[in-house]
mmCIF file of C-alpha atoms in Angstrom:
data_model
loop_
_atom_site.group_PDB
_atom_site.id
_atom_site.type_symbol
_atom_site.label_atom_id
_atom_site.label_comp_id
_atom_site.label_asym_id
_atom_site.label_seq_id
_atom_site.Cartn_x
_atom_site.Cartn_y
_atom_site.Cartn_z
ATOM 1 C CA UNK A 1 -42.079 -80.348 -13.148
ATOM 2 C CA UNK A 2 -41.704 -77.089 -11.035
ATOM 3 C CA UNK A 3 -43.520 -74.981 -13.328
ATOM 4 C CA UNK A 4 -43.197 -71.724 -11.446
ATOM 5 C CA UNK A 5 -39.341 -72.189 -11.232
ATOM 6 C CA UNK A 6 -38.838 -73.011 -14.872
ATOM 7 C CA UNK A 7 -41.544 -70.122 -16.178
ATOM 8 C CA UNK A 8 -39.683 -66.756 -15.229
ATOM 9 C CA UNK A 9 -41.771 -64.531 -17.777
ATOM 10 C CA UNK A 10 -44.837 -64.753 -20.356
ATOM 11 C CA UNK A 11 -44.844 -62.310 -22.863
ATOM 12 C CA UNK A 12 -47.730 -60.792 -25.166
ATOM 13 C CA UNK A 13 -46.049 -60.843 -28.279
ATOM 14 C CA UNK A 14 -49.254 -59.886 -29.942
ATOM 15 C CA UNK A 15 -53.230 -60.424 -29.790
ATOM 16 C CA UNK A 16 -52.850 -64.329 -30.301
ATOM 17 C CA UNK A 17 -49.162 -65.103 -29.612
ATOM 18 C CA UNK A 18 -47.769 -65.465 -25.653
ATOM 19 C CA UNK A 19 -43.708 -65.852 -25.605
ATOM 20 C CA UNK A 20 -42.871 -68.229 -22.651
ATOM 21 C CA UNK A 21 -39.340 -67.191 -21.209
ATOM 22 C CA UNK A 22 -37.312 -69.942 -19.268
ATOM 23 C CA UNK A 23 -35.050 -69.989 -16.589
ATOM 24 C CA UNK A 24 -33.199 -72.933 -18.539
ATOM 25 C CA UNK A 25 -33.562 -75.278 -20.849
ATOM 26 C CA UNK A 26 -36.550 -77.673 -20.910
ATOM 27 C CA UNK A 27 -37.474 -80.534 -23.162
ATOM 28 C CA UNK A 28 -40.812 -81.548 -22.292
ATOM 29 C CA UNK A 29 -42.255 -77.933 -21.800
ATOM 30 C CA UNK A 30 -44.649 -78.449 -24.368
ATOM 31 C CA UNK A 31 -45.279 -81.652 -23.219
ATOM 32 C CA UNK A 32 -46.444 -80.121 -19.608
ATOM 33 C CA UNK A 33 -48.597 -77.816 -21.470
ATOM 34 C CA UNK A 34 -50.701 -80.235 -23.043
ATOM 35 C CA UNK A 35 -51.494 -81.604 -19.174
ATOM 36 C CA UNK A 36 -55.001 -81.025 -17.897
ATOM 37 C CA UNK A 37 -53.848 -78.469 -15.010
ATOM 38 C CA UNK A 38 -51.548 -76.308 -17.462
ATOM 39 C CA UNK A 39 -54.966 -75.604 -19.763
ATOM 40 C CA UNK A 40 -54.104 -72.114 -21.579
ATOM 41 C CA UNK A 41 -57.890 -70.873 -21.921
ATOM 42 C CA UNK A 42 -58.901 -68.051 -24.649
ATOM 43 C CA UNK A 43 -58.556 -64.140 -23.115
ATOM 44 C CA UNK A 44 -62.448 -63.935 -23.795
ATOM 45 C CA UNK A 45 -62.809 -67.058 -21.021
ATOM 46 C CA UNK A 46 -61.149 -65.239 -18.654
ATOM 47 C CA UNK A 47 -62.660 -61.503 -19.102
ATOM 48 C CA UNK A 48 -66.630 -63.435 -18.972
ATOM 49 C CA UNK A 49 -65.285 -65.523 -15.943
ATOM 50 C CA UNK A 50 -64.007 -62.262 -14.123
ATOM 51 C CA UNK A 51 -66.733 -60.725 -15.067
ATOM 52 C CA UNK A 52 -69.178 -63.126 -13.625
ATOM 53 C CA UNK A 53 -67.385 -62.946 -10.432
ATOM 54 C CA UNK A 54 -65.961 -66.925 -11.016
ATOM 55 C CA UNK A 55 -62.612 -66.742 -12.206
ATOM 56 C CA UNK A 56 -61.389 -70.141 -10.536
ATOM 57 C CA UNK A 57 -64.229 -72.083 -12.797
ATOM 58 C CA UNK A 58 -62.503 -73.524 -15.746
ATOM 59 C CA UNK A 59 -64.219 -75.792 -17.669
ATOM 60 C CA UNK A 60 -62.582 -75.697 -20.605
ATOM 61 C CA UNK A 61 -63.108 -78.093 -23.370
ATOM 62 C CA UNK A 62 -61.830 -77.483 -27.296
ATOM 63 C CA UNK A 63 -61.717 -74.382 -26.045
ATOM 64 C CA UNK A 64 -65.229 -74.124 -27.023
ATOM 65 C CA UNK A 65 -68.421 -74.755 -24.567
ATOM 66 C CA UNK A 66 -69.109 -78.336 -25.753
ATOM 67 C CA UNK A 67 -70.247 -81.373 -23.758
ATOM 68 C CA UNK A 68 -69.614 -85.013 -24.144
ATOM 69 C CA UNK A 69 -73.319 -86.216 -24.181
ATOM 70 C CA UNK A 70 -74.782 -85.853 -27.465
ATOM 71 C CA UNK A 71 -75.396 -88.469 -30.047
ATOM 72 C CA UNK A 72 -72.744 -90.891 -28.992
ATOM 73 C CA UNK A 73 -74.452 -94.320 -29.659
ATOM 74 C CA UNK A 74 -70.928 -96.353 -30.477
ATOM 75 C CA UNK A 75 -69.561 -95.593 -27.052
ATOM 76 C CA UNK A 76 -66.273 -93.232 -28.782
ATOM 77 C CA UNK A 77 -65.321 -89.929 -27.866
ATOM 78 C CA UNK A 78 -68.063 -87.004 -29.341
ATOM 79 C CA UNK A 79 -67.938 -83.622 -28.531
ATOM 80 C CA UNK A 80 -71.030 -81.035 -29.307
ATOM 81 C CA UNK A 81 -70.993 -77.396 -29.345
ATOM 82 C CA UNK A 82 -73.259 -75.813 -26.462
ATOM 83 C CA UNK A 83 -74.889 -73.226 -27.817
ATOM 84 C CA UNK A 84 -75.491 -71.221 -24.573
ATOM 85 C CA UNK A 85 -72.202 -71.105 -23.429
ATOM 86 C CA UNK A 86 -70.664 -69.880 -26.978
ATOM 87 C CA UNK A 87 -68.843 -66.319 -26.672
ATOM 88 C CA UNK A 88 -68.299 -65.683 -29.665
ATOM 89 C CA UNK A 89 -68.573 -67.025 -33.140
ATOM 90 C CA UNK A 90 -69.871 -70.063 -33.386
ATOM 91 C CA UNK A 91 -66.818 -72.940 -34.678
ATOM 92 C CA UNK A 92 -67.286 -74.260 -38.181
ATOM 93 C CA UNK A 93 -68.401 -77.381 -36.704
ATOM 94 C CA UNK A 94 -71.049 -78.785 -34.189
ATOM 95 C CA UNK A 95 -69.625 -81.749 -33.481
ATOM 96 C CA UNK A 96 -66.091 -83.544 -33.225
ATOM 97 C CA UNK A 97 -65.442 -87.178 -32.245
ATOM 98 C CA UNK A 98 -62.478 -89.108 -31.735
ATOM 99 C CA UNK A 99 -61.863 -91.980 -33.896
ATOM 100 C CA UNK A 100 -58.827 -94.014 -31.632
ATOM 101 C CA UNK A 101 -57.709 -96.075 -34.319
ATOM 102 C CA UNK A 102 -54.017 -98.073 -33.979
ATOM 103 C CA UNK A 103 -54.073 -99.180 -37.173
ATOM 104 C CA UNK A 104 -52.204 -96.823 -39.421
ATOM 105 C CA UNK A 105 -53.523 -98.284 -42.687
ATOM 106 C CA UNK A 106 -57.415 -98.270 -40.937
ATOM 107 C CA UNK A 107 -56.505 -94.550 -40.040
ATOM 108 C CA UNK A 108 -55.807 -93.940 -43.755
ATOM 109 C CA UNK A 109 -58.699 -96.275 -45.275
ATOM 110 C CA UNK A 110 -61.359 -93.874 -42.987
ATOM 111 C CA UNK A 111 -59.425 -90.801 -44.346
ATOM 112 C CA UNK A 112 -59.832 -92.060 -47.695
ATOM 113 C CA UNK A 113 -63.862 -92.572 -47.244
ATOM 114 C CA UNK A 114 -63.919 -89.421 -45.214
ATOM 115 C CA UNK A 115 -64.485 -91.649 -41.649
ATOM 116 C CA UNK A 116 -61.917 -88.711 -40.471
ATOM 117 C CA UNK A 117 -60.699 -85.977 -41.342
ATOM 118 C CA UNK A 118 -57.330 -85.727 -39.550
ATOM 119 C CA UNK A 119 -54.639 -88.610 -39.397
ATOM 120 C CA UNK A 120 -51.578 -89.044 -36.966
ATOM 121 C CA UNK A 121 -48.828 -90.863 -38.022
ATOM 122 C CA UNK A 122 -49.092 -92.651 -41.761
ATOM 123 C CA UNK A 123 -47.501 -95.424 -42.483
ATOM 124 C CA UNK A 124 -44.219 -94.418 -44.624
ATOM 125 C CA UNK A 125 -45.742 -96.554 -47.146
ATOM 126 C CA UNK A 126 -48.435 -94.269 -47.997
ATOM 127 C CA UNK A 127 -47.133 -91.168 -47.844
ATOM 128 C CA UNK A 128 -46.124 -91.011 -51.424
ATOM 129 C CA UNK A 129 -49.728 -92.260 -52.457
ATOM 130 C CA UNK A 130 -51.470 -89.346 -49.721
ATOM 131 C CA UNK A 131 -48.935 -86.458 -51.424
ATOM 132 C CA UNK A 132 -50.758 -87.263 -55.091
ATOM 133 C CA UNK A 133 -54.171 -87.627 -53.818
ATOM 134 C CA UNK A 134 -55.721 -83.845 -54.163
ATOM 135 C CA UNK A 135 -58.623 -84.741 -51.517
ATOM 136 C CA UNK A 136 -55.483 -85.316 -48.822
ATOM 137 C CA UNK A 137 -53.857 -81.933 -47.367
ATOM 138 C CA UNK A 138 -50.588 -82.697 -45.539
ATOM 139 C CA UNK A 139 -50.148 -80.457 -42.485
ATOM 140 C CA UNK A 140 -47.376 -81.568 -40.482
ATOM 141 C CA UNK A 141 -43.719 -80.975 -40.930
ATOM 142 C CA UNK A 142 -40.141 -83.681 -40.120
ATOM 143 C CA UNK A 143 -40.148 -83.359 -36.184
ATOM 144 C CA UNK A 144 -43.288 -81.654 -35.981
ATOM 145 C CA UNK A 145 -45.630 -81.898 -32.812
ATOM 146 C CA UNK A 146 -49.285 -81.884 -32.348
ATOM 147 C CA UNK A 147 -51.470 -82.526 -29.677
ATOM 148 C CA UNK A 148 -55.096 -81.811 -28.172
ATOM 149 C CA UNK A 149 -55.672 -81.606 -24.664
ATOM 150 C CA UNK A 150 -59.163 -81.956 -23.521
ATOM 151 C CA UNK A 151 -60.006 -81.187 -19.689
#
């Protein structure tokens, strides 16, 4: 991967936007980003971690303080918000879990009954039938990529 020889500069282009400059070109770059040990962690993190003396402790999760222990009786992925470790507003949520579903039509039945609220990859079947339902926001574009990495 040799991240410090590919990454020759990161820029501040403004208060929420870094510029990564490259020595060349490099097609999984955003791929390597998404990896556990390439976390980018919010500028407030880092300024309460300095400030606490402990700027090598990164525990960063949904880059909110949430843990993994609360009210997960089916055995899936939950995430809660930690109150005492917030910074600064608290999210819109208190609590996200991961649905792992292969099925593409499953994925879209749960979206349908609100089960989820975010689906990967439809079947091309359905798209036409998500575009005229008004509950159903599309939010990806052709090519596209999304991800979520979780420490």
């Amino acid at each position: 991967m040799g991240l410090p020889d590919l990454i020759s500069e990161v820029k501040k282009v403004d208060d929420n936007t870094v510029q990564f400059v490259l020595t060349r070109p490099e097609a999984p770059f955003l791929a390597d980003l998404a990896m556990d040990f390439a976390s980018i962690l919010s500028k407030e993190y880092a300024d309460n971690m300095l400030k606490a003396g402990t700027p090598e402790k990164v525990d960063s999760i949904l880059s909110v303080p949430a843990h993994s222990s609360c009210c997960n009786t089916r055995k899936i992925p939950a995430f809660c918000i930690k109150p005492s470790r917030l910074l600064g507003t608290k999210p819109k949520i208190d609590r996200l879990v991961f649905s792992i579903t292969p099925d593409a039509s499953v994925r879209y039945a749960k979206l349908q009954k609100n089960e989820c609220q975010v689906m990967p990859y439809p079947n091309p079947a359905d798209i036409a039938r998500m575009k005229e339902d008004k509950n159903i926001t599309p939010a990806g574009t052709a090519g596209s990529e999304r991800w979520l990495s979780l420490l």
